[in-house]
XYZ file of C-alpha atoms in Angstrom:
567
model
C -5.411 18.283 -20.321
C -7.338 16.875 -23.292
C -6.923 13.165 -23.801
C -5.774 12.431 -20.262
C -7.630 10.631 -17.526
C -6.516 9.694 -14.048
C -7.764 6.517 -12.432
C -11.152 7.162 -10.890
C -10.997 7.885 -7.196
C -11.551 4.694 -5.219
C -11.313 2.317 -8.179
C -7.788 1.106 -7.495
C -6.292 3.885 -5.426
C -3.247 2.499 -3.619
C -0.025 3.729 -1.989
C 3.551 2.326 -2.144
C 6.679 3.296 -0.228
C 10.194 2.092 -1.110
C 13.267 2.144 1.151
C 16.745 1.291 -0.140
C 19.064 -0.923 1.911
C 21.405 1.936 2.872
C 18.443 4.122 3.844
C 17.086 1.624 6.387
C 18.132 1.140 9.997
C 19.428 -2.413 9.587
C 20.156 -2.779 5.866
C 16.717 -4.124 4.923
C 15.097 -3.229 1.623
C 11.450 -2.324 2.290
C 8.364 -2.047 0.086
C 4.971 -1.123 1.534
C 1.528 -1.293 -0.038
C -2.065 -0.320 0.732
C -4.490 -2.234 -1.510
C -7.242 0.373 -1.603
C -10.346 -0.782 -3.414
C -13.876 -0.253 -2.159
C -15.841 -3.452 -1.695
C -12.904 -5.764 -2.440
C -12.471 -8.906 -0.354
C -8.860 -10.020 -0.505
C -7.123 -12.853 1.364
C -3.389 -13.374 1.824
C -2.504 -14.896 -1.541
C -0.520 -18.144 -1.578
C 0.864 -19.861 -4.666
C 2.823 -23.041 -3.974
C 6.050 -23.893 -5.779
C 5.505 -26.262 -8.701
C 7.026 -27.810 -11.809
C 5.231 -27.828 -15.164
C 5.422 -29.848 -18.356
C 6.309 -28.402 -21.744
C 3.112 -27.181 -23.392
C 1.285 -26.476 -20.124
C -0.841 -23.365 -20.343
C -2.012 -20.994 -17.640
C -5.432 -19.350 -17.726
C -5.335 -15.645 -16.898
C -8.199 -13.932 -15.090
C -8.296 -10.195 -14.471
C -7.337 -9.634 -10.842
C -9.940 -6.941 -10.137
C -12.975 -8.621 -11.721
C -12.109 -12.309 -12.270
C -12.887 -11.844 -15.975
C -11.223 -14.494 -18.150
C -8.647 -12.893 -20.464
C -6.901 -15.833 -22.152
C -3.995 -18.239 -21.776
C -0.222 -17.928 -21.596
C 2.519 -20.542 -21.614
C 3.398 -21.812 -18.152
C 6.960 -21.603 -16.841
C 8.891 -24.867 -16.316
C 9.236 -24.112 -12.601
C 7.419 -21.662 -10.340
C 8.253 -20.424 -6.847
C 6.383 -20.200 -3.560
C 4.536 -16.872 -3.205
C 3.102 -15.373 -0.017
C 1.104 -12.212 -0.620
C 3.206 -9.959 -2.842
C 6.562 -11.570 -2.037
C 8.186 -14.854 -2.948
C 10.637 -17.345 -1.504
C 13.561 -15.513 -3.176
C 12.646 -12.264 -1.375
C 11.265 -10.575 -4.492
C 8.424 -8.129 -3.767
C 6.130 -6.338 -6.222
C 3.605 -3.617 -5.334
C 1.577 -1.269 -7.529
C -0.533 1.845 -7.851
C -2.780 2.622 -10.809
C -2.495 6.043 -12.456
C -4.728 5.545 -15.498
C -3.228 7.835 -18.125
C -4.550 8.378 -21.638
C -7.811 6.631 -22.532
C -6.689 5.600 -25.994
C -3.662 3.692 -24.699
C -5.734 1.052 -22.884
C -5.428 -2.305 -24.671
C -8.749 -4.142 -24.423
C -7.313 -7.072 -26.407
C -4.404 -7.744 -24.021
C -4.226 -10.965 -22.043
C -2.191 -9.905 -18.996
C -3.634 -7.360 -16.553
C -1.589 -5.581 -13.886
C -2.618 -7.881 -11.013
C -1.979 -11.095 -12.918
C 1.330 -9.637 -14.069
C 2.410 -9.228 -10.437
C 1.582 -12.755 -9.295
C 2.747 -14.501 -12.459
C 6.071 -12.676 -12.174
C 6.470 -13.472 -8.482
C 6.103 -17.145 -9.352
C 8.917 -16.881 -11.907
C 11.510 -14.341 -10.708
C 14.533 -14.824 -8.437
C 15.631 -11.173 -8.482
C 14.156 -7.737 -9.068
C 16.053 -7.458 -12.351
C 14.699 -10.791 -13.507
C 11.221 -9.607 -12.499
C 11.602 -6.508 -14.693
C 12.597 -8.668 -17.641
C 9.708 -11.076 -17.094
C 7.111 -8.326 -16.666
C 8.110 -6.414 -19.773
C 8.480 -9.598 -21.855
C 5.058 -10.907 -20.861
C 3.209 -7.748 -21.864
C 5.240 -7.495 -25.067
C 4.230 -11.039 -26.019
C 0.637 -11.135 -24.788
C -0.468 -7.512 -24.561
C -1.123 -5.402 -21.454
C -4.802 -5.276 -20.554
C -4.798 -2.616 -17.804
C -4.542 1.144 -17.475
C -1.301 2.937 -16.679
C 0.464 1.427 -13.701
C 3.423 2.154 -11.446
C 5.102 -0.904 -9.927
C 7.540 -1.233 -7.032
C 9.895 -4.098 -7.900
C 12.429 -5.043 -5.238
C 14.561 -7.799 -3.777
C 17.030 -8.130 -0.897
C 19.621 -6.009 -2.729
C 17.822 -3.234 -4.592
C 14.538 -1.599 -5.580
C 13.148 -0.269 -8.866
C 10.147 1.805 -9.918
C 8.538 0.639 -13.180
C 5.858 2.565 -15.091
C 3.922 0.875 -17.869
C 1.085 1.579 -20.310
C -0.415 -0.228 -23.265
C -0.428 1.124 -26.824
C -4.119 0.773 -27.627
C -6.275 -2.098 -28.910
C -4.846 -2.101 -32.460
C -1.439 -3.417 -31.382
C -1.502 -6.240 -33.953
C -1.763 -3.672 -36.720
C 0.600 -1.065 -35.324
C 3.063 -3.587 -33.790
C 3.241 -1.287 -30.770
C 2.738 -3.220 -27.521
C 3.654 -1.179 -24.460
C 5.619 1.884 -23.414
C 7.511 1.533 -20.163
C 10.430 2.854 -18.148
C 12.079 1.563 -14.973
C 14.389 3.550 -12.705
C 16.585 2.056 -10.006
C 16.053 3.743 -6.628
C 19.459 4.589 -5.099
C 20.373 2.377 -2.136
C 20.523 5.370 0.226
C 17.186 6.805 -0.919
C 13.457 6.445 -0.282
C 10.725 6.729 -2.901
C 6.936 6.564 -3.140
C 4.068 6.490 -5.631
C 0.339 6.880 -5.124
C -1.822 6.690 -8.271
C 0.046 9.321 -10.243
C 2.797 8.629 -12.758
C 6.015 9.847 -11.088
C 8.807 9.297 -13.621
C 9.516 12.502 -15.489
C 12.744 13.074 -17.481
C 15.149 10.126 -17.644
C 17.177 10.714 -20.829
C 18.811 13.956 -19.707
C 21.981 12.475 -18.248
C 20.755 11.867 -14.712
C 20.532 8.120 -15.315
C 22.724 5.562 -17.053
C 20.650 3.764 -19.689
C 21.147 -0.004 -19.947
C 19.418 -2.865 -21.731
C 17.699 -5.209 -19.281
C 19.700 -8.195 -20.500
C 22.964 -6.343 -19.807
C 22.148 -5.076 -16.313
C 23.882 -7.735 -14.261
C 26.845 -8.046 -16.629
C 27.586 -4.317 -16.726
C 26.463 -3.314 -13.227
C 26.464 -6.333 -10.897
C 24.348 -5.648 -7.861
C 27.011 -6.883 -5.446
C 30.054 -5.817 -7.456
C 33.061 -3.928 -6.138
C 31.955 -0.623 -7.661
C 28.894 1.332 -6.551
C 25.895 0.904 -8.841
C 25.083 4.216 -10.587
C 21.596 5.633 -11.109
C 20.312 3.137 -13.658
C 17.386 3.232 -16.080
C 15.904 0.772 -18.560
C 13.062 1.523 -20.988
C 11.178 0.204 -23.992
C 12.688 1.073 -27.376
C 9.553 3.003 -28.351
C 9.057 5.018 -25.169
C 9.801 8.312 -26.929
C 8.991 7.444 -30.547
C 5.448 6.338 -29.694
C 4.721 9.725 -28.086
C 6.119 11.450 -31.186
C 3.979 9.291 -33.495
C 0.863 10.126 -31.488
C 1.660 13.842 -31.513
C 2.163 14.095 -27.766
C 5.839 15.102 -27.844
C 8.031 16.910 -30.377
C 11.097 18.055 -28.440
C 14.562 16.675 -27.861
C 14.894 13.204 -26.330
C 16.657 14.726 -23.325
C 13.525 16.788 -22.602
C 11.129 13.846 -22.796
C 9.069 13.273 -19.638
C 7.142 10.028 -19.247
C 4.322 11.454 -17.168
C 4.071 14.674 -19.205
C 3.520 12.643 -22.377
C 1.342 9.851 -21.059
C -0.202 10.882 -17.712
C 0.357 14.527 -16.886
C -0.813 15.293 -13.330
C -3.890 17.481 -13.026
C -5.437 18.787 -9.797
C -6.648 15.356 -8.673
C -3.339 13.719 -9.583
C -1.533 16.168 -7.344
C -3.952 16.746 -4.441
C -5.361 13.219 -4.109
C -2.210 11.332 -5.116
C 1.050 13.272 -5.025
C 0.063 14.752 -1.654
C 0.429 11.252 -0.183
C 3.958 11.041 -1.572
C 4.626 14.496 -0.124
C 3.439 13.329 3.294
C 5.850 10.375 3.235
C 8.813 12.467 2.118
C 7.911 15.157 4.649
C 8.476 12.669 7.485
C 12.097 12.211 6.471
C 13.050 15.718 5.391
C 14.213 18.695 7.450
C 11.971 20.979 5.413
C 9.741 19.814 2.561
C 7.512 22.884 2.539
C 8.797 24.020 -0.874
C 6.702 21.263 -2.431
C 3.430 22.044 -0.637
C 2.117 24.185 -3.558
C 2.733 21.286 -5.954
C 1.062 18.719 -3.685
C -1.855 21.084 -3.061
C -2.572 20.976 -6.782
C -3.725 24.580 -7.115
C -0.652 26.566 -8.148
C 0.325 26.137 -11.806
C 4.034 25.838 -12.451
C 4.746 24.826 -8.854
C 8.029 23.069 -8.157
C 7.425 19.364 -8.777
C 8.621 16.767 -6.297
C 11.652 14.560 -6.939
C 11.256 10.863 -7.713
C 13.226 9.973 -4.578
C 14.970 11.715 -1.679
C 17.826 10.932 0.703
C 16.123 10.685 4.137
C 17.401 12.739 7.058
C 17.508 9.619 9.219
C 17.616 5.870 8.767
C 14.137 4.381 8.290
C 12.958 1.530 10.505
C 9.992 -0.780 10.741
C 8.097 1.454 13.155
C 8.683 4.473 10.905
C 6.968 2.602 8.087
C 4.076 1.497 10.275
C 3.565 5.128 11.255
C 3.796 6.292 7.636
C 1.209 3.745 6.508
C -1.128 5.005 9.232
C -0.804 8.649 8.237
C -3.736 11.085 7.925
C -1.681 14.233 7.243
C -1.456 14.949 10.959
C 0.380 18.193 11.657
C 0.582 19.262 7.995
C -1.262 21.788 5.813
C -3.515 18.920 4.689
C -4.486 17.852 8.225
C -8.009 16.483 8.633
C -8.569 17.629 12.213
C -9.040 21.333 11.484
C -12.766 21.301 10.610
C -16.024 19.514 11.404
C -15.674 17.065 8.505
C -14.703 14.318 10.930
C -17.949 14.633 12.845
C -18.499 14.657 16.570
C -15.667 12.255 17.318
C -12.989 13.771 15.045
C -12.693 10.892 12.602
C -9.601 11.344 10.351
C -11.470 9.668 7.496
C -13.889 11.125 4.992
C -16.783 9.537 3.092
C -16.425 8.896 -0.617
C -16.552 10.030 -3.335
C -13.589 12.369 -3.038
C -15.403 15.190 -4.818
C -19.067 16.145 -4.583
C -21.339 19.103 -5.220
C -23.012 21.422 -2.728
C -25.510 23.883 -4.221
C -23.876 23.401 -7.599
C -20.331 24.021 -6.302
C -17.853 21.149 -6.602
C -15.795 20.546 -3.465
C -13.466 17.757 -2.387
C -12.174 15.745 0.550
C -8.525 15.133 1.346
C -7.289 11.658 0.449
C -4.741 10.497 3.058
C -2.478 7.437 3.007
C -4.579 5.640 5.602
C -8.089 5.157 4.254
C -11.151 3.091 5.076
C -11.185 1.484 1.617
C -8.014 -0.554 2.238
C -8.626 -4.289 1.757
C -5.164 -5.226 2.972
C -1.860 -3.587 3.733
C 1.697 -4.885 3.930
C 5.276 -3.978 4.758
C 7.665 -6.320 2.972
C 11.100 -6.678 4.558
C 13.968 -8.174 2.504
C 17.401 -8.889 4.030
C 20.491 -10.013 2.140
C 22.543 -11.235 5.101
C 20.132 -13.971 6.191
C 19.306 -17.336 4.618
C 16.538 -16.626 2.136
C 14.014 -18.685 4.112
C 14.460 -16.203 6.960
C 15.318 -12.961 5.158
C 11.911 -12.293 3.617
C 9.305 -11.238 6.175
C 5.943 -10.096 4.847
C 4.168 -8.019 7.515
C 0.463 -8.281 6.676
C -2.768 -6.655 7.843
C -6.215 -7.429 6.432
C -7.626 -3.889 6.611
C -6.578 -0.239 6.876
C -3.000 -0.108 8.212
C -4.070 2.261 10.972
C -6.630 -0.235 12.240
C -4.592 -3.460 12.257
C -1.402 -4.937 13.635
C 1.111 -5.922 10.939
C 1.453 -9.671 11.483
C 4.679 -11.445 10.361
C 4.201 -13.921 7.520
C 7.550 -15.252 6.316
C 7.847 -15.466 2.543
C 8.956 -19.107 2.647
C 5.920 -20.488 4.471
C 4.010 -23.357 2.889
C 0.673 -22.744 4.657
C -1.088 -19.503 5.550
C -3.193 -19.021 8.695
C -6.835 -19.936 8.198
C -7.911 -16.411 9.142
C -5.986 -14.963 6.165
C -6.903 -17.716 3.673
C -10.374 -16.540 2.652
C -11.822 -19.920 3.587
C -15.540 -19.698 4.379
C -15.903 -16.034 3.471
C -16.103 -13.679 0.515
C -17.130 -10.091 -0.181
C -20.747 -10.790 0.805
C -20.214 -13.585 3.346
C -19.167 -12.648 6.881
C -17.161 -15.109 8.948
C -16.089 -14.754 12.571
C -12.998 -16.803 11.628
C -11.889 -14.500 8.813
C -9.445 -11.645 9.454
C -10.849 -9.398 6.732
C -14.297 -9.437 8.286
C -13.304 -9.376 11.956
C -10.867 -6.499 11.385
C -13.439 -4.587 9.327
C -16.066 -5.239 11.982
C -13.843 -3.594 14.590
C -12.850 -0.734 12.282
C -16.424 0.074 11.397
C -17.333 0.293 15.073
C -14.433 2.686 15.634
C -14.705 4.971 12.574
C -17.807 6.968 13.623
C -16.666 7.300 17.265
C -12.976 7.596 16.548
C -11.728 9.861 19.351
C -13.747 7.864 21.871
C -12.911 4.314 20.756
C -9.643 4.426 18.837
C -7.416 4.547 21.955
C -8.680 1.070 22.891
C -7.890 -0.270 19.420
C -4.499 1.448 19.351
C -3.526 -0.128 22.666
C -4.170 -3.630 21.328
C -2.626 -2.877 17.924
C 0.567 -1.445 19.380
C 0.846 -4.236 21.917
C 0.761 -6.845 19.144
C 3.230 -4.884 17.000
C 5.615 -4.641 19.957
C 5.308 -8.348 20.730
C 6.173 -9.254 17.129
C 9.214 -6.972 17.268
C 10.407 -8.618 20.488
C 9.950 -12.123 19.091
C 11.491 -11.558 15.662
C 15.178 -11.862 16.707
C 14.385 -14.902 18.856
C 12.512 -16.892 16.206
C 15.020 -15.981 13.507
C 17.932 -17.086 15.694
C 16.194 -20.428 16.205
C 15.607 -20.763 12.481
C 19.190 -19.855 11.630
C 20.496 -22.521 14.018
C 18.606 -25.287 12.200
C 20.588 -27.503 9.855
C 18.396 -27.492 6.748
C 16.182 -25.168 4.740
C 13.239 -27.532 5.183
C 13.555 -27.308 8.967
C 13.681 -23.504 8.798
C 10.632 -23.397 6.548
C 8.644 -25.626 8.912
C 9.571 -23.563 11.965
C 8.655 -20.271 10.290
C 5.447 -21.705 8.822
C 4.336 -22.838 12.279
C 5.316 -19.486 13.775
C 3.504 -17.424 11.129
C 0.336 -19.491 11.429
C 0.483 -19.233 15.223
C 0.788 -15.443 15.050
C -2.145 -15.246 12.605
C -4.315 -17.365 14.911
C -3.341 -15.267 17.934
C -4.039 -12.024 16.069
C -7.607 -12.896 15.085
C -8.320 -14.257 18.549
C -7.145 -10.996 20.075
C -9.146 -8.970 17.546
C -12.323 -10.880 18.362
C -11.738 -10.092 22.022
C -11.315 -6.446 21.053
C -14.626 -6.494 19.153
C -16.468 -7.891 22.174
C -14.756 -5.400 24.480
C -15.672 -2.405 22.319
C -19.370 -3.229 22.064
C -19.627 -3.693 25.822
C -17.502 -0.718 26.887
C -18.917 1.857 24.457
C -22.516 0.690 24.131
C -25.074 3.427 23.445
C -22.433 6.229 23.334
C -21.778 5.797 27.040
C -18.595 4.337 28.569
C -18.471 1.475 31.075
C -15.599 1.942 33.550
C -12.662 -0.489 33.487
C -9.631 -0.887 35.713
C -6.029 -0.558 34.537
C -6.123 -4.152 33.251
C -9.191 -3.528 31.111
C -11.530 -5.487 33.411
C -15.017 -4.038 33.748
C -15.723 -2.594 37.172
C -18.762 -3.700 39.149
C -20.961 -2.090 41.763
C -21.035 -3.435 45.329
C -24.178 -5.327 44.318
C -22.620 -7.218 41.415
C -23.924 -5.199 38.505
C -21.652 -3.331 36.171
C -20.518 0.023 37.561
C -22.559 3.045 36.565
C -21.702 4.201 33.060
C -20.067 7.514 32.266
C -21.678 9.817 29.739
C -18.886 11.845 28.129
C -21.094 13.978 25.881
C -19.607 16.045 23.088
C -15.834 16.540 22.883
C -15.116 20.129 23.940
C -13.904 21.274 20.508
C -17.083 20.023 18.836
C -19.323 21.497 21.528
C -17.768 24.919 20.946
C -18.247 24.626 17.176
C -21.856 23.555 17.652
C -22.521 26.569 19.845
C -21.100 28.869 17.164
C -23.346 27.318 14.517
C -26.546 27.325 16.568
C -26.208 30.594 18.463
C -28.770 30.915 21.228
C -31.015 28.114 20.004
C -29.788 25.527 22.531
C -28.668 27.811 25.326
C -30.402 27.024 28.582
C -32.120 30.219 29.715
C -30.727 31.735 32.864
C -33.560 32.291 35.333
C -33.450 35.416 37.416
C -33.185 34.867 41.117
C -36.170 36.063 43.067
C-alpha cells in the first residue's frame, strides 16, 4: 500500500507474548520478549534506585545506536530496574512495526528504547506506566518508528501502539497518535513487528481517560474490570487530516490507517502470533490463510484469545523456542536447513534466485536474538519476591532462562557486560559464551542440539525446583532489605553457575563432535577410553537418512557405487 513501510527485516524484529493472571496456571501475569537485532551486544540492564534534585536533567541516547538525542527533566525519585522489569513488578516489552514513513519524528528526543527504561524507573503500576509513556512523548516528541509495547504489572497487562506525527510537530502541534487496550485477565495476546490493534471505537471496548482509569475501574475493585481502552485525542482526527481515513469513528482501525499489514507483515510477523495462539487453541486453522500472507481478504486474527488451558512457565519457554514445528510453516520439510536439519535460516528474509524473489520463514526462535526474557509478576507475594525476571543472553531455544529477581541490587558479572562488547569476546561474558555454543550447534543442529538441550533443560528444571524453596526463605525474613539481599545473592549465584555450566558445555561439544565425528561417552557424559588409555574410536555418523535420500534424488547415478558383476 502506498505510503506504508514495515520495519526492515532484522533491524528490530522482536516477539512479545502476554498472559493475563486468570489465564496462567498460578495467577501470575507474564510478559515475554525476544530482543532480535543482528549484531547487537546487550547485557542485563540495571538501573539503581535514586533520588534527584529539582532541576536535574537526564541525557537521552537512542537505545539502538547510542546517538545523543537531547535532555529531559529527571524525576524526583527513580526505582530499581532489572532488565525490562522494576522493583514494583512493572514490565515493558516491545516490537517495532514501522508504519508510514512520513510519521517518523526526526526531531523527537525520546526513542522507544529510552522510553521503556525511563518509564520503568518512574512507574509503580502498568497504568502509571501508560500515563508516563504517553506524557513523555507528548512533551518531548517520539523519535522512533511505529511501536507496539507490552505494559504489565502484577495485576493486569496492556498493549500500547504508538507513532509520531512527523518532524513538523512544532508547527502542526501534533505529537503522537496512540492507543492502548487492556488484555482481559483470562486471555493471552501477542505481537511481533506488525501493528495489531484494529477497531477499538465500535463498542467492544469501554473508552476511558488515563487519569480516570483507577477511579472508575479500580484494578482490585469488587466489580470485574471491563474491556478497557485509552487513546490519544487525535488518533482518528490525524488520520482524517492526512487523508488516510474518511469513514465513521466506529469503523476506524489503527493498523489500517497507520500500518496496514502487507505480505511481509503477515507472513514474517503475524505468523509468529498465529503460532503462539495455535498452541492454546483447539483449532486455529481458520487463520492460516491470513498468517500465510497470500490470500487477500483472509480472516484476520483477533487481538487476544481465551486459551484452551492455563498457561505455565514451561509453556512459555516452549513457545519462545518455537520454529513452527508441526504447522503449515514448519521448517523441517525441505533442504533449507542443510545436512543437519537446522530450524534456522540465513538472512535476509527475502532474496533473489535467477531474478525471482523468494523468502525464508521467520519463526519466533531466531539466531539474531541478543537476549530473551520471561517476566513473571505475582500479586500475592511481597513485591521483593513477586517479580522474577527469567533471562537468557541469546536465542531462547539455545539458553536456560535464569531467574533474576526484579528487586536485586547487583547483577551477575556474566550478564553485566563488563569486559566485553559487540566486538570484544570474553570467556566470562554470557552473551559471548552462549553465542559461542549456539554457533557451534547451528550448522550441525540435529547432531549437536540434543547435548545442548539436555543441559538447558536440566538447568531450567533445577530453577523450577529451587524457586519455591528460595521464595519461602525470603518470605520468612523479617524485612524487605533482608529479602532483597537473599534474592540478590541467589540470582548472582545462579548466573555464575549458568555461565560455568555453559563453558563446560562448550568444551564438551568441541571434543565430542570434532571433525564431524562423534566421540563415545557413557550415560554420565564421560568420554570413553580404549584399553590402552586413548579415547575410544570415534563414530562417523555420515549423512542423516532423510538428507541422504534427498541427495540421491538430486544427483541421480552420479555418486552411485557401480555394482561389479560376479565372475
